[in-house]
mmCIF file of C-alpha atoms and ligand atoms in Angstrom:
data_model
loop_
_atom_site.group_PDB
_atom_site.id
_atom_site.type_symbol
_atom_site.label_atom_id
_atom_site.label_comp_id
_atom_site.label_asym_id
_atom_site.label_seq_id
_atom_site.Cartn_x
_atom_site.Cartn_y
_atom_site.Cartn_z
ATOM 1 C CA UNK A 184 159.484 46.598 140.887
ATOM 2 C CA UNK A 185 157.459 47.175 137.783
ATOM 3 C CA UNK A 186 156.207 50.685 139.070
ATOM 4 C CA UNK A 187 159.616 51.731 140.085
ATOM 5 C CA UNK A 188 160.849 50.795 136.606
ATOM 6 C CA UNK A 189 158.037 52.992 134.818
ATOM 7 C CA UNK A 190 159.313 55.913 137.059
ATOM 8 C CA UNK A 191 163.017 55.664 136.413
ATOM 9 C CA UNK A 192 161.900 55.412 132.263
ATOM 10 C CA UNK A 193 159.591 58.413 133.033
ATOM 11 C CA UNK A 194 162.526 60.330 134.766
ATOM 12 C CA UNK A 195 165.011 59.860 131.815
ATOM 13 C CA UNK A 196 162.326 60.486 129.408
ATOM 14 C CA UNK A 197 161.470 63.947 131.068
ATOM 15 C CA UNK A 198 165.330 64.572 131.787
ATOM 16 C CA UNK A 199 166.019 63.939 127.560
ATOM 17 C CA UNK A 200 163.097 66.330 126.715
ATOM 18 C CA UNK A 201 164.663 68.481 129.099
ATOM 19 C CA UNK A 202 167.829 68.247 127.463
ATOM 20 C CA UNK A 203 166.450 68.582 123.939
ATOM 21 C CA UNK A 204 164.356 71.931 125.073
ATOM 22 C CA UNK A 205 167.605 73.021 126.510
ATOM 23 C CA UNK A 206 169.472 72.415 123.381
ATOM 24 C CA UNK A 207 166.641 73.932 121.216
ATOM 25 C CA UNK A 208 165.267 72.357 118.076
ATOM 26 C CA UNK A 209 167.281 70.377 115.723
ATOM 27 C CA UNK A 210 168.338 72.853 113.167
ATOM 28 C CA UNK A 211 168.106 71.513 109.260
ATOM 29 C CA UNK A 212 169.592 73.278 106.656
ATOM 30 C CA UNK A 213 168.374 72.974 102.991
ATOM 31 C CA UNK A 214 170.457 74.411 100.215
ATOM 32 C CA UNK A 215 169.777 74.774 96.850
ATOM 33 C CA UNK A 216 170.889 76.592 93.750
ATOM 34 C CA UNK A 217 167.568 77.859 92.102
ATOM 35 C CA UNK A 218 165.298 80.602 92.851
ATOM 36 C CA UNK A 219 162.138 80.460 95.250
ATOM 37 C CA UNK A 220 159.637 81.051 92.285
ATOM 38 C CA UNK A 221 160.721 77.436 91.007
ATOM 39 C CA UNK A 222 159.576 73.916 91.475
ATOM 40 C CA UNK A 223 162.547 73.151 93.479
ATOM 41 C CA UNK A 224 162.392 76.436 95.300
ATOM 42 C CA UNK A 225 158.638 76.048 96.219
ATOM 43 C CA UNK A 226 159.199 72.393 97.147
ATOM 44 C CA UNK A 227 161.992 73.407 99.709
ATOM 45 C CA UNK A 228 159.767 76.111 101.015
ATOM 46 C CA UNK A 229 156.701 73.860 101.582
ATOM 47 C CA UNK A 230 159.015 71.234 103.108
ATOM 48 C CA UNK A 231 160.114 73.685 105.752
ATOM 49 C CA UNK A 232 156.154 74.478 106.447
ATOM 50 C CA UNK A 233 155.163 71.244 106.966
ATOM 51 C CA UNK A 234 158.403 69.995 108.790
ATOM 52 C CA UNK A 235 157.944 72.772 111.243
ATOM 53 C CA UNK A 236 154.348 72.325 111.587
ATOM 54 C CA UNK A 237 154.314 68.465 112.255
ATOM 55 C CA UNK A 238 157.403 68.891 114.809
ATOM 56 C CA UNK A 239 156.564 71.973 116.637
ATOM 57 C CA UNK A 240 159.837 73.039 118.508
ATOM 58 C CA UNK A 241 161.662 70.027 117.536
ATOM 59 C CA UNK A 242 163.015 70.943 114.360
ATOM 60 C CA UNK A 243 163.848 74.157 112.418
ATOM 61 C CA UNK A 244 164.351 74.278 108.941
ATOM 62 C CA UNK A 245 166.409 76.782 107.201
ATOM 63 C CA UNK A 246 166.135 77.150 103.424
ATOM 64 C CA UNK A 247 168.943 78.647 101.221
ATOM 65 C CA UNK A 248 168.055 79.057 98.058
ATOM 66 C CA UNK A 249 170.224 80.616 94.440
ATOM 67 C CA UNK A 250 173.313 78.993 95.540
ATOM 68 C CA UNK A 251 173.507 81.360 98.751
ATOM 69 C CA UNK A 252 175.341 78.597 101.016
ATOM 70 C CA UNK A 253 176.745 76.036 98.486
ATOM 71 C CA UNK A 254 176.506 76.128 94.929
ATOM 72 C CA UNK A 255 177.142 73.064 92.672
ATOM 73 C CA UNK A 256 180.679 72.509 93.181
ATOM 74 C CA UNK A 257 180.354 72.241 96.883
ATOM 75 C CA UNK A 258 176.956 70.897 98.098
ATOM 76 C CA UNK A 259 177.492 67.286 97.614
ATOM 77 C CA UNK A 260 180.380 67.601 99.795
ATOM 78 C CA UNK A 261 178.545 69.715 102.231
ATOM 79 C CA UNK A 262 175.904 67.054 103.069
ATOM 80 C CA UNK A 263 178.704 64.448 103.708
ATOM 81 C CA UNK A 264 180.267 66.556 105.837
ATOM 82 C CA UNK A 265 177.090 67.253 107.646
ATOM 83 C CA UNK A 266 177.441 71.218 106.855
ATOM 84 C CA UNK A 267 173.759 70.968 105.456
ATOM 85 C CA UNK A 268 171.344 68.390 105.696
ATOM 86 C CA UNK A 269 169.302 68.162 102.268
ATOM 87 C CA UNK A 270 170.041 69.465 99.170
ATOM 88 C CA UNK A 271 168.344 68.575 95.558
ATOM 89 C CA UNK A 272 170.541 68.627 92.858
ATOM 90 C CA UNK A 273 169.520 68.039 89.359
ATOM 91 C CA UNK A 274 170.004 64.380 88.287
ATOM 92 C CA UNK A 275 172.596 65.148 85.945
ATOM 93 C CA UNK A 276 174.724 66.145 88.645
ATOM 94 C CA UNK A 277 175.105 62.614 90.598
ATOM 95 C CA UNK A 278 177.645 60.415 88.100
ATOM 96 C CA UNK A 279 180.501 61.041 90.300
ATOM 97 C CA UNK A 280 178.201 58.779 93.118
ATOM 98 C CA UNK A 281 176.185 56.336 90.446
ATOM 99 C CA UNK A 282 176.688 55.687 86.825
ATOM 100 C CA UNK A 283 172.845 54.409 86.673
ATOM 101 C CA UNK A 284 171.844 57.719 87.447
ATOM 102 C CA UNK A 285 173.119 58.615 83.989
ATOM 103 C CA UNK A 286 169.844 57.239 82.222
ATOM 104 C CA UNK A 287 168.023 60.406 83.074
ATOM 105 C CA UNK A 288 170.193 62.339 80.776
ATOM 106 C CA UNK A 289 170.042 60.279 77.580
ATOM 107 C CA UNK A 290 168.753 62.479 75.279
ATOM 108 C CA UNK A 291 165.005 61.982 73.853
ATOM 109 C CA UNK A 292 164.685 58.924 76.112
ATOM 110 C CA UNK A 293 161.377 60.533 78.050
ATOM 111 C CA UNK A 294 158.289 62.042 75.777
ATOM 112 C CA UNK A 295 157.422 64.073 78.499
ATOM 113 C CA UNK A 296 157.441 64.439 82.536
ATOM 114 C CA UNK A 297 154.568 61.984 82.954
ATOM 115 C CA UNK A 298 156.591 59.509 81.719
ATOM 116 C CA UNK A 299 159.766 60.680 83.781
ATOM 117 C CA UNK A 300 157.473 60.277 86.849
ATOM 118 C CA UNK A 301 156.318 56.411 85.873
ATOM 119 C CA UNK A 302 159.966 55.426 85.806
ATOM 120 C CA UNK A 303 160.572 57.138 89.038
ATOM 121 C CA UNK A 304 157.639 55.582 90.671
ATOM 122 C CA UNK A 305 158.796 52.125 89.307
ATOM 123 C CA UNK A 306 160.888 49.589 91.146
ATOM 124 C CA UNK A 307 163.616 50.466 89.121
ATOM 125 C CA UNK A 308 163.203 53.843 89.694
ATOM 126 C CA UNK A 309 162.868 53.858 93.594
ATOM 127 C CA UNK A 310 165.846 51.690 93.499
ATOM 128 C CA UNK A 311 167.870 54.426 92.224
ATOM 129 C CA UNK A 312 167.059 56.210 95.716
ATOM 130 C CA UNK A 313 169.111 53.648 97.462
ATOM 131 C CA UNK A 314 172.019 53.680 94.928
ATOM 132 C CA UNK A 315 174.161 55.932 96.624
ATOM 133 C CA UNK A 316 174.319 54.701 100.048
ATOM 134 C CA UNK A 317 177.398 53.050 99.682
ATOM 135 C CA UNK A 318 178.563 56.771 99.406
ATOM 136 C CA UNK A 319 176.865 58.445 102.354
ATOM 137 C CA UNK A 320 174.090 59.865 100.354
ATOM 138 C CA UNK A 321 170.213 58.731 100.853
ATOM 139 C CA UNK A 322 168.056 59.655 98.095
ATOM 140 C CA UNK A 323 164.478 60.321 100.008
ATOM 141 C CA UNK A 324 162.306 61.817 96.890
ATOM 142 C CA UNK A 325 162.290 62.809 92.974
ATOM 143 C CA UNK A 326 161.080 66.316 92.455
ATOM 144 C CA UNK A 327 160.105 67.344 89.026
ATOM 145 C CA UNK A 328 161.101 70.338 87.278
ATOM 146 C CA UNK A 329 160.288 69.763 83.362
ATOM 147 C CA UNK A 330 161.799 69.380 80.085
ATOM 148 C CA UNK A 331 164.822 70.942 78.434
ATOM 149 C CA UNK A 332 164.970 73.718 75.982
ATOM 150 C CA UNK A 333 167.846 74.687 74.213
ATOM 151 C CA UNK A 334 169.062 78.279 73.713
ATOM 152 C CA UNK A 335 171.850 80.145 71.956
ATOM 153 C CA UNK A 336 172.951 83.802 71.042
ATOM 154 C CA UNK A 337 172.179 83.271 67.096
ATOM 155 C CA UNK A 338 169.006 83.754 65.235
ATOM 156 C CA UNK A 339 168.710 80.703 63.500
ATOM 157 C CA UNK A 340 168.023 77.149 65.994
ATOM 158 C CA UNK A 341 166.138 74.879 64.220
ATOM 159 C CA UNK A 342 168.731 72.055 63.059
ATOM 160 C CA UNK A 343 171.475 70.374 64.433
ATOM 161 C CA UNK A 344 174.021 71.789 62.392
ATOM 162 C CA UNK A 345 173.031 75.488 63.742
ATOM 163 C CA UNK A 346 174.885 75.045 66.761
ATOM 164 C CA UNK A 347 178.262 73.124 65.143
ATOM 165 C CA UNK A 348 181.263 75.126 66.763
ATOM 166 C CA UNK A 349 179.080 76.717 69.141
ATOM 167 C CA UNK A 350 180.167 76.493 72.884
ATOM 168 C CA UNK A 351 177.469 75.363 75.296
ATOM 169 C CA UNK A 352 177.288 75.329 78.985
ATOM 170 C CA UNK A 353 176.440 72.243 80.278
ATOM 171 C CA UNK A 354 175.907 70.692 83.916
ATOM 172 C CA UNK A 355 178.453 68.464 85.260
ATOM 173 C CA UNK A 356 177.361 65.129 83.449
ATOM 174 C CA UNK A 357 179.453 62.922 81.151
ATOM 175 C CA UNK A 358 176.295 62.214 79.374
ATOM 176 C CA UNK A 359 175.480 66.052 78.500
ATOM 177 C CA UNK A 360 179.240 66.524 77.350
ATOM 178 C CA UNK A 361 178.774 63.387 74.816
ATOM 179 C CA UNK A 362 175.206 64.990 73.747
ATOM 180 C CA UNK A 363 176.919 68.367 72.538
ATOM 181 C CA UNK A 364 179.894 66.834 71.165
ATOM 182 C CA UNK A 365 177.648 64.448 69.160
ATOM 183 C CA UNK A 366 176.274 68.102 67.487
ATOM 184 C CA UNK A 367 179.547 69.009 66.796
ATOM 185 C CA UNK A 368 179.330 71.475 69.414
ATOM 186 C CA UNK A 369 181.840 72.506 72.365
ATOM 187 C CA UNK A 370 180.298 71.699 76.150
ATOM 188 C CA UNK A 371 181.626 73.380 79.044
ATOM 189 C CA UNK A 372 180.951 72.221 82.683
ATOM 190 C CA UNK A 373 179.928 74.995 84.524
ATOM 191 C CA UNK A 374 178.149 75.503 88.020
ATOM 192 C CA UNK A 375 174.668 77.010 87.277
ATOM 193 C CA UNK A 376 175.201 80.433 89.229
ATOM 194 C CA UNK A 377 177.846 81.422 86.741
ATOM 195 C CA UNK A 378 175.565 80.815 83.562
ATOM 196 C CA UNK A 379 173.923 84.257 83.292
ATOM 197 C CA UNK A 380 177.555 85.818 83.098
ATOM 198 C CA UNK A 381 178.874 83.481 81.161
ATOM 199 C CA UNK A 382 175.974 83.984 78.402
ATOM 200 C CA UNK A 383 176.086 87.562 78.772
ATOM 201 C CA UNK A 384 179.953 88.014 77.958
ATOM 202 C CA UNK A 385 180.088 85.374 75.540
ATOM 203 C CA UNK A 386 182.397 82.967 77.207
ATOM 204 C CA UNK A 387 179.649 80.494 76.100
ATOM 205 C CA UNK A 388 177.104 80.810 72.993
ATOM 206 C CA UNK A 389 173.916 78.538 74.661
ATOM 207 C CA UNK A 390 172.587 76.165 76.875
ATOM 208 C CA UNK A 391 169.914 74.109 77.856
ATOM 209 C CA UNK A 392 167.435 74.467 80.734
ATOM 210 C CA UNK A 393 163.885 74.489 81.509
ATOM 211 C CA UNK A 394 161.640 77.621 81.082
ATOM 212 C CA UNK A 395 161.279 78.250 85.115
ATOM 213 C CA UNK A 396 164.986 78.304 85.197
ATOM 214 C CA UNK A 397 165.600 80.223 82.154
ATOM 215 C CA UNK A 398 163.057 82.817 83.382
ATOM 216 C CA UNK A 399 164.266 83.080 86.918
ATOM 217 C CA UNK A 400 167.922 83.522 85.592
ATOM 218 C CA UNK A 401 167.255 85.966 83.020
ATOM 219 C CA UNK A 402 168.885 83.667 80.263
ATOM 220 C CA UNK A 403 165.974 84.801 77.804
ATOM 221 C CA UNK A 404 167.619 88.434 78.325
ATOM 222 C CA UNK A 405 171.279 87.268 76.920
ATOM 223 C CA UNK A 406 169.939 84.815 74.271
ATOM 224 C CA UNK A 407 168.756 85.280 71.060
ATOM 225 C CA UNK A 408 166.386 81.897 70.519
ATOM 226 C CA UNK A 409 165.155 79.628 72.617
ATOM 227 C CA UNK A 410 164.070 76.188 70.382
ATOM 228 C CA UNK A 411 161.453 74.051 71.953
ATOM 229 C CA UNK A 412 163.407 71.038 71.577
ATOM 230 C CA UNK A 413 162.278 69.218 74.914
ATOM 231 C CA UNK A 414 164.904 66.790 74.199
ATOM 232 C CA UNK A 415 165.814 65.806 77.877
ATOM 233 C CA UNK A 416 164.690 66.200 81.292
ATOM 234 C CA UNK A 417 165.823 68.227 84.312
ATOM 235 C CA UNK A 418 164.332 66.706 87.697
ATOM 236 C CA UNK A 419 165.743 66.395 90.981
ATOM 237 C CA UNK A 420 166.607 63.909 93.719
ATOM 238 C CA UNK A 421 166.655 64.743 97.389
ATOM 239 C CA UNK A 422 169.343 63.411 99.333
ATOM 240 C CA UNK A 423 170.304 63.401 102.884
ATOM 241 C CA UNK A 424 173.447 62.419 104.552
ATOM 242 C CA UNK A 425 172.722 58.768 104.897
ATOM 243 C CA UNK A 426 174.168 58.456 108.485
ATOM 244 C CA UNK A 427 172.759 61.540 109.552
ATOM 245 C CA UNK A 428 169.070 60.393 108.724
ATOM 246 C CA UNK A 429 169.754 56.780 110.244
ATOM 247 C CA UNK A 430 170.736 58.163 113.361
ATOM 248 C CA UNK A 431 167.582 60.639 113.772
ATOM 249 C CA UNK A 432 165.230 60.021 116.557
ATOM 250 C CA UNK A 433 162.433 57.865 115.319
ATOM 251 C CA UNK A 434 159.523 60.547 115.533
ATOM 252 C CA UNK A 435 161.900 63.301 113.937
ATOM 253 C CA UNK A 436 162.698 60.860 110.937
ATOM 254 C CA UNK A 437 159.261 59.983 110.411
ATOM 255 C CA UNK A 438 158.132 63.500 110.863
ATOM 256 C CA UNK A 439 160.482 64.239 108.157
ATOM 257 C CA UNK A 440 159.648 62.087 106.104
ATOM 258 C CA UNK A 441 155.919 62.905 105.867
ATOM 259 C CA UNK A 442 156.894 66.642 105.322
ATOM 260 C CA UNK A 443 159.087 65.348 102.216
ATOM 261 C CA UNK A 444 156.098 63.258 100.917
ATOM 262 C CA UNK A 445 153.926 66.385 101.458
ATOM 263 C CA UNK A 446 156.430 68.507 100.202
ATOM 264 C CA UNK A 447 156.860 66.241 96.923
ATOM 265 C CA UNK A 448 153.162 66.061 95.771
ATOM 266 C CA UNK A 449 152.991 69.818 96.213
ATOM 267 C CA UNK A 450 155.927 70.833 93.696
ATOM 268 C CA UNK A 451 155.180 68.027 91.485
ATOM 269 C CA UNK A 452 151.627 69.557 91.044
ATOM 270 C CA UNK A 453 153.147 72.735 90.427
ATOM 271 C CA UNK A 454 156.203 72.219 88.133
ATOM 272 C CA UNK A 455 154.256 72.406 85.084
ATOM 273 C CA UNK A 456 152.190 75.099 85.795
ATOM 274 C CA UNK A 457 155.120 77.175 86.652
ATOM 275 C CA UNK A 458 157.102 76.207 83.548
ATOM 276 C CA UNK A 459 153.802 77.119 81.427
ATOM 277 C CA UNK A 460 153.752 80.393 83.398
ATOM 278 C CA UNK A 461 157.566 80.907 82.631
ATOM 279 C CA UNK A 462 157.219 79.969 79.094
ATOM 280 C CA UNK A 463 154.636 82.997 78.551
ATOM 281 C CA UNK A 464 156.494 85.506 80.444
ATOM 282 C CA UNK A 465 159.737 84.909 78.490
ATOM 283 C CA UNK A 466 157.400 85.086 75.229
ATOM 284 C CA UNK A 467 155.848 88.646 76.680
ATOM 285 C CA UNK A 468 159.120 89.740 77.539
ATOM 286 C CA UNK A 469 159.961 89.874 73.719
ATOM 287 C CA UNK A 470 163.784 89.471 74.399
ATOM 288 C CA UNK A 471 164.594 85.860 72.921
ATOM 289 C CA UNK A 472 162.637 84.534 70.170
ATOM 290 C CA UNK A 473 160.955 80.947 70.950
ATOM 291 C CA UNK A 474 161.351 78.883 67.941
ATOM 292 C CA UNK A 475 158.869 75.929 67.620
ATOM 293 C CA UNK A 476 160.405 73.055 65.761
ATOM 294 C CA UNK A 477 158.500 70.742 63.234
ATOM 295 C CA UNK A 478 158.064 67.092 63.417
ATOM 296 C CA UNK A 479 160.660 66.941 60.747
ATOM 297 C CA UNK A 480 163.331 69.265 63.090
ATOM 298 C CA UNK A 481 162.753 67.544 66.181
ATOM 299 C CA UNK A 482 163.563 63.932 64.082
ATOM 300 C CA UNK A 483 166.724 65.687 63.073
ATOM 301 C CA UNK A 484 168.181 66.351 66.664
ATOM 302 C CA UNK A 485 166.912 62.939 67.681
ATOM 303 C CA UNK A 486 169.044 61.288 64.989
ATOM 304 C CA UNK A 487 172.009 63.705 65.830
ATOM 305 C CA UNK A 488 171.870 62.834 69.474
ATOM 306 C CA UNK A 489 171.077 59.250 68.990
ATOM 307 C CA UNK A 490 175.102 57.962 68.999
ATOM 308 C CA UNK A 491 175.069 59.012 72.962
ATOM 309 C CA UNK A 492 172.825 55.963 74.185
ATOM 310 C CA UNK A 493 175.444 53.473 72.614
ATOM 311 C CA UNK A 494 178.223 55.146 74.487
ATOM 312 C CA UNK A 495 176.895 55.175 77.835
ATOM 313 C CA UNK A 496 174.684 51.630 77.617
ATOM 314 C CA UNK A 497 177.529 49.669 79.429
ATOM 315 C CA UNK A 498 177.480 52.015 82.280
ATOM 316 C CA UNK A 499 173.791 52.221 82.646
ATOM 317 C CA UNK A 500 172.935 48.715 81.942
ATOM 318 C CA UNK A 501 170.850 48.010 79.145
ATOM 319 C CA UNK A 502 168.025 46.677 81.537
ATOM 320 C CA UNK A 503 167.638 50.300 83.123
ATOM 321 C CA UNK A 504 167.388 51.747 80.022
ATOM 322 C CA UNK A 505 164.651 49.673 78.663
ATOM 323 C CA UNK A 506 162.724 49.890 81.733
ATOM 324 C CA UNK A 507 162.992 53.713 81.518
ATOM 325 C CA UNK A 508 161.526 53.384 77.538
ATOM 326 C CA UNK A 509 158.594 51.258 78.984
ATOM 327 C CA UNK A 510 157.679 54.302 80.873
ATOM 328 C CA UNK A 511 156.344 56.015 77.844
ATOM 329 C CA UNK A 512 153.841 53.739 77.216
HETATM 330 C C1 LIG B 132 171.569 73.424 86.014
HETATM 331 O O1 LIG B 132 172.356 73.716 86.613
HETATM 332 O O2 LIG B 132 170.883 73.756 85.062
HETATM 333 C C2 LIG B 132 169.873 73.340 86.811
HETATM 334 O O3 LIG B 132 169.764 71.761 87.026
HETATM 335 C C3 LIG B 132 169.905 73.700 87.935
HETATM 336 C C4 LIG B 132 168.965 73.492 88.853
HETATM 337 O O4 LIG B 132 168.768 72.782 89.901
HETATM 338 O O5 LIG B 132 167.534 73.288 88.379
#
């Protein structure tokens, strides 16, 4: 009996693998909005490399950079509809799905990316990966980019009063909207793929981003000054469709998770280096001026943006803000 049972199980397994082979590998699409030569771009390519090595013939990963497949406006829906399996939006772009993630957008909350990392790896940070499951999204990892700098098409950019009345492109985030309103500026939510042209044609006067994004999108060619404000963070959460993920055969899910872990370590280690490299390239290009700020200048920006914290404390939760603050020590 046992022998026949084993034979049947074996036949079923053979039939299954035969069917799987006939169908070919599972195609996994990873869509994102930045260039390959950025921390996220490199992370996605690493994920492909490791996943295909760990799951040969079982999985094929296709990476679509530069909003080629889906841009900001459509990528979340695309994951929920199963048109793409992985995306890694900036943490600023999730506020329609959970208010808690807005904590990452509070200006001057984190001293640096090391502090951001400590918070992401804490129990409170890890819990956020599961906070959108009820909306169909499963967070798998945090990926770093870096601290944000502020740029405009004006010569002077040292103090908050220098941006009064200016128009700024922002990511789709209510916190960032409040941040620019606190400065007396006019924020405009806009997809990443549209920013260069908006800066070039003067639809907006400025934007905030990391060195690697500024360089790879050539924003420095259409801006006059980039102030080293480090006032906020651009990091990512890699998310997938929770139902699809839970429904994967266990060995595939395990391999993809391992590939994700390796890609995460790789990209997070690289992020600082790429931003430093691109800061130098911007300097060498000599198009936009890089404006260092004194301690007093930074304090003035911090003070001007401070009201934002109170405004969002209720939505985010005081305890989460405190947990994030602790990561600075
Ligand atoms: C932006 O929209 O400015 C960036 O967050 C894009 C990205 O994914 O880095």
